[in-house]
PDB file of N, CA and C in Angstrom:
ATOM      1  N   MET A 866       9.675   3.859  11.978  1.00  0.00           N
ATOM      2  CA  MET A 866       9.331   2.507  11.850  1.00  0.00           C
ATOM      3  C   MET A 866       8.449   2.433  11.241  1.00  0.00           C
ATOM      4  N   VAL A 867       7.169   2.962  11.436  1.00  0.00           N
ATOM      5  CA  VAL A 867       6.214   2.937  10.640  1.00  0.00           C
ATOM      6  C   VAL A 867       6.453   3.551   9.168  1.00  0.00           C
ATOM      7  N   ASP A 868       7.389   4.676   9.269  1.00  0.00           N
ATOM      8  CA  ASP A 868       7.236   4.988   7.704  1.00  0.00           C
ATOM      9  C   ASP A 868       8.256   4.126   7.048  1.00  0.00           C
ATOM     10  N   THR A 869       9.209   3.185   7.396  1.00  0.00           N
ATOM     11  CA  THR A 869       9.884   1.948   6.676  1.00  0.00           C
ATOM     12  C   THR A 869       8.930   1.146   6.110  1.00  0.00           C
ATOM     13  N   ALA A 870       8.332   0.574   6.844  1.00  0.00           N
ATOM     14  CA  ALA A 870       7.370  -0.469   6.695  1.00  0.00           C
ATOM     15  C   ALA A 870       6.313   0.248   5.496  1.00  0.00           C
ATOM     16  N   PHE A 871       5.675   1.554   5.829  1.00  0.00           N
ATOM     17  CA  PHE A 871       5.002   1.987   4.678  1.00  0.00           C
ATOM     18  C   PHE A 871       5.622   1.989   3.370  1.00  0.00           C
ATOM     19  N   GLU A 872       6.517   2.692   3.510  1.00  0.00           N
ATOM     20  CA  GLU A 872       7.799   2.805   2.052  1.00  0.00           C
ATOM     21  C   GLU A 872       8.238   1.152   1.900  1.00  0.00           C
ATOM     22  N   ARG A 873       8.466   0.455   2.271  1.00  0.00           N
ATOM     23  CA  ARG A 873       8.784  -0.951   1.751  1.00  0.00           C
ATOM     24  C   ARG A 873       7.197  -1.708   1.011  1.00  0.00           C
ATOM     25  N   SER A 874       5.938  -1.367   1.704  1.00  0.00           N
ATOM     26  CA  SER A 874       5.043  -1.530   0.981  1.00  0.00           C
ATOM     27  C   SER A 874       4.661  -1.097  -0.141  1.00  0.00           C
ATOM     28  N   ILE A 875       4.954   0.274  -0.318  1.00  0.00           N
ATOM     29  CA  ILE A 875       4.839   0.909  -1.237  1.00  0.00           C
ATOM     30  C   ILE A 875       5.433   0.394  -2.224  1.00  0.00           C
ATOM     31  N   LYS A 876       6.749   0.116  -2.205  1.00  0.00           N
ATOM     32  CA  LYS A 876       7.898  -0.347  -3.083  1.00  0.00           C
ATOM     33  C   LYS A 876       7.108  -1.762  -3.415  1.00  0.00           C
ATOM     34  N   ILE A 877       6.765  -2.612  -2.905  1.00  0.00           N
ATOM     35  CA  ILE A 877       6.178  -4.109  -3.052  1.00  0.00           C
ATOM     36  C   ILE A 877       5.076  -3.751  -3.809  1.00  0.00           C
ATOM     37  N   ILE A 878       4.228  -3.042  -3.540  1.00  0.00           N
ATOM     38  CA  ILE A 878       2.838  -2.717  -4.655  1.00  0.00           C
ATOM     39  C   ILE A 878       3.249  -2.055  -6.083  1.00  0.00           C
ATOM     40  N   SER A 879       4.204  -1.220  -5.957  1.00  0.00           N
ATOM     41  CA  SER A 879       4.503  -0.729  -6.990  1.00  0.00           C
ATOM     42  C   SER A 879       5.322  -1.765  -7.709  1.00  0.00           C
ATOM     43  N   ASN A 880       6.148  -2.471  -7.376  1.00  0.00           N
ATOM     44  CA  ASN A 880       7.183  -3.567  -8.093  1.00  0.00           C
ATOM     45  C   ASN A 880       5.975  -4.509  -8.600  1.00  0.00           C
ATOM     46  N   LYS A 881       5.264  -4.941  -7.887  1.00  0.00           N
ATOM     47  CA  LYS A 881       4.130  -5.832  -8.274  1.00  0.00           C
ATOM     48  C   LYS A 881       3.204  -5.230  -9.275  1.00  0.00           C
ATOM     49  N   ASP A 882       2.625  -3.905  -9.490  1.00  0.00           N
ATOM     50  CA  ASP A 882       1.826  -3.306 -10.250  1.00  0.00           C
ATOM     51  C   ASP A 882       2.209  -2.435 -11.124  1.00  0.00           C
ATOM     52  N   GLU A 883       3.612  -2.135 -11.344  1.00  0.00           N
ATOM     53  CA  GLU A 883       4.291  -1.129 -12.384  1.00  0.00           C
ATOM     54  C   GLU A 883       3.770  -1.334 -13.823  1.00  0.00           C
ATOM     55  N   ARG A 884       3.576  -2.453 -14.268  1.00  0.00           N
ATOM     56  CA  ARG A 884       3.060  -3.188 -15.735  1.00  0.00           C
ATOM     57  C   ARG A 884       1.119  -3.091 -15.724  1.00  0.00           C
ATOM     58  N   LEU A 885       0.816  -2.611 -14.476  1.00  0.00           N
ATOM     59  CA  LEU A 885      -0.637  -2.579 -14.963  1.00  0.00           C
ATOM     60  C   LEU A 885      -1.134  -1.003 -14.551  1.00  0.00           C
ATOM     61  N   HIS A 886      -2.720  -1.236 -14.936  1.00  0.00           N
ATOM     62  CA  HIS A 886      -3.152   0.206 -15.056  1.00  0.00           C
ATOM     63  C   HIS A 886      -2.771   0.892 -13.586  1.00  0.00           C
ATOM     64  N   PRO A 887      -2.603   2.224 -13.575  1.00  0.00           N
ATOM     65  CA  PRO A 887      -2.222   3.207 -12.340  1.00  0.00           C
ATOM     66  C   PRO A 887      -3.396   3.202 -11.287  1.00  0.00           C
ATOM     67  N   SER A 888      -4.728   2.924 -11.879  1.00  0.00           N
ATOM     68  CA  SER A 888      -5.749   3.021 -10.864  1.00  0.00           C
ATOM     69  C   SER A 888      -5.704   1.550  -9.868  1.00  0.00           C
ATOM     70  N   LEU A 889      -5.077   0.440 -10.437  1.00  0.00           N
ATOM     71  CA  LEU A 889      -4.862  -0.935  -9.813  1.00  0.00           C
ATOM     72  C   LEU A 889      -3.975  -0.252  -8.515  1.00  0.00           C
ATOM     73  N   LEU A 890      -2.875   0.484  -9.134  1.00  0.00           N
ATOM     74  CA  LEU A 890      -1.840   1.028  -7.785  1.00  0.00           C
ATOM     75  C   LEU A 890      -2.336   1.848  -6.624  1.00  0.00           C
ATOM     76  N   GLN A 891      -3.228   2.551  -7.214  1.00  0.00           N
ATOM     77  CA  GLN A 891      -4.224   3.378  -6.122  1.00  0.00           C
ATOM     78  C   GLN A 891      -5.179   2.725  -5.124  1.00  0.00           C
ATOM     79  N   ASN A 892      -5.649   1.467  -5.798  1.00  0.00           N
ATOM     80  CA  ASN A 892      -6.559   0.581  -5.455  1.00  0.00           C
ATOM     81  C   ASN A 892      -5.975  -0.139  -3.910  1.00  0.00           C
ATOM     82  N   ASN A 893      -4.831  -0.500  -4.653  1.00  0.00           N
ATOM     83  CA  ASN A 893      -3.911  -1.214  -3.571  1.00  0.00           C
ATOM     84  C   ASN A 893      -3.524  -0.728  -2.524  1.00  0.00           C
ATOM     85  N   LEU A 894      -3.095   0.593  -2.719  1.00  0.00           N
ATOM     86  CA  LEU A 894      -2.331   1.614  -1.803  1.00  0.00           C
ATOM     87  C   LEU A 894      -3.985   1.910  -0.935  1.00  0.00           C
ATOM     88  N   PHE A 895      -4.997   2.176  -1.375  1.00  0.00           N
ATOM     89  CA  PHE A 895      -6.128   2.511  -0.472  1.00  0.00           C
ATOM     90  C   PHE A 895      -6.331   1.392   0.334  1.00  0.00           C
ATOM     91  N   LEU A 896      -6.155   0.292   0.042  1.00  0.00           N
ATOM     92  CA  LEU A 896      -6.798  -0.919   0.546  1.00  0.00           C
ATOM     93  C   LEU A 896      -5.700  -0.938   1.683  1.00  0.00           C
ATOM     94  N   PHE A 897      -4.448  -0.953   1.867  1.00  0.00           N
ATOM     95  CA  PHE A 897      -3.310  -0.995   2.378  1.00  0.00           C
ATOM     96  C   PHE A 897      -3.445  -0.146   3.469  1.00  0.00           C
ATOM     97  N   LEU A 898      -3.787   1.156   3.019  1.00  0.00           N
ATOM     98  CA  LEU A 898      -4.048   2.589   4.168  1.00  0.00           C
ATOM     99  C   LEU A 898      -5.331   1.766   4.963  1.00  0.00           C
ATOM    100  N   LEU A 899      -6.323   1.552   4.237  1.00  0.00           N
ATOM    101  CA  LEU A 899      -7.395   0.997   5.092  1.00  0.00           C
ATOM    102  C   LEU A 899      -6.878  -0.051   6.028  1.00  0.00           C
ATOM    103  N   GLY A 900      -6.510  -1.080   5.684  1.00  0.00           N
ATOM    104  CA  GLY A 900      -6.145  -2.390   6.875  1.00  0.00           C
ATOM    105  C   GLY A 900      -5.376  -1.489   7.794  1.00  0.00           C
ATOM    106  N   TYR A 901      -4.281  -0.582   7.380  1.00  0.00           N
ATOM    107  CA  TYR A 901      -3.496  -0.292   8.325  1.00  0.00           C
ATOM    108  C   TYR A 901      -3.816   0.613   9.361  1.00  0.00           C
ATOM    109  N   THR A 902      -5.139   1.446   9.041  1.00  0.00           N
ATOM    110  CA  THR A 902      -5.777   2.216  10.003  1.00  0.00           C
ATOM    111  C   THR A 902      -6.622   1.545  10.794  1.00  0.00           C
ATOM    112  N   ALA A 903      -7.433   0.323  10.225  1.00  0.00           N
ATOM    113  CA  ALA A 903      -8.394  -0.441  10.959  1.00  0.00           C
ATOM    114  C   ALA A 903      -7.312  -1.242  12.031  1.00  0.00           C
ATOM    115  N   ARG A 904      -6.130  -1.670  11.957  1.00  0.00           N
ATOM    116  CA  ARG A 904      -5.095  -2.446  12.749  1.00  0.00           C
ATOM    117  C   ARG A 904      -5.105  -1.186  14.017  1.00  0.00           C
ATOM    118  N   ILE A 905      -4.750   0.167  13.474  1.00  0.00           N
ATOM    119  CA  ILE A 905      -4.537   1.034  14.490  1.00  0.00           C
ATOM    120  C   ILE A 905      -5.691   1.089  15.626  1.00  0.00           C
ATOM    121  N   ASN A 906      -6.858   1.321  14.994  1.00  0.00           N
ATOM    122  CA  ASN A 906      -7.974   1.301  15.661  1.00  0.00           C
ATOM    123  C   ASN A 906      -8.355   0.300  16.401  1.00  0.00           C
ATOM    124  N   ASP A 907      -7.741  -0.863  16.120  1.00  0.00           N
ATOM    125  CA  ASP A 907      -8.138  -2.038  17.088  1.00  0.00           C
ATOM    126  C   ASP A 907      -7.283  -1.828  18.249  1.00  0.00           C
TER     127      ASP A 907
END
């Protein structure tokens, strides 16, 4: 379940930023992972 949500989020981020600079994709992915781990720790 986590994997599918993770993959779906990556696809959404990739589709949204595919025309933007790659660093923006990395930043969005980092923020996503940061928020996800924060949710787990809560």
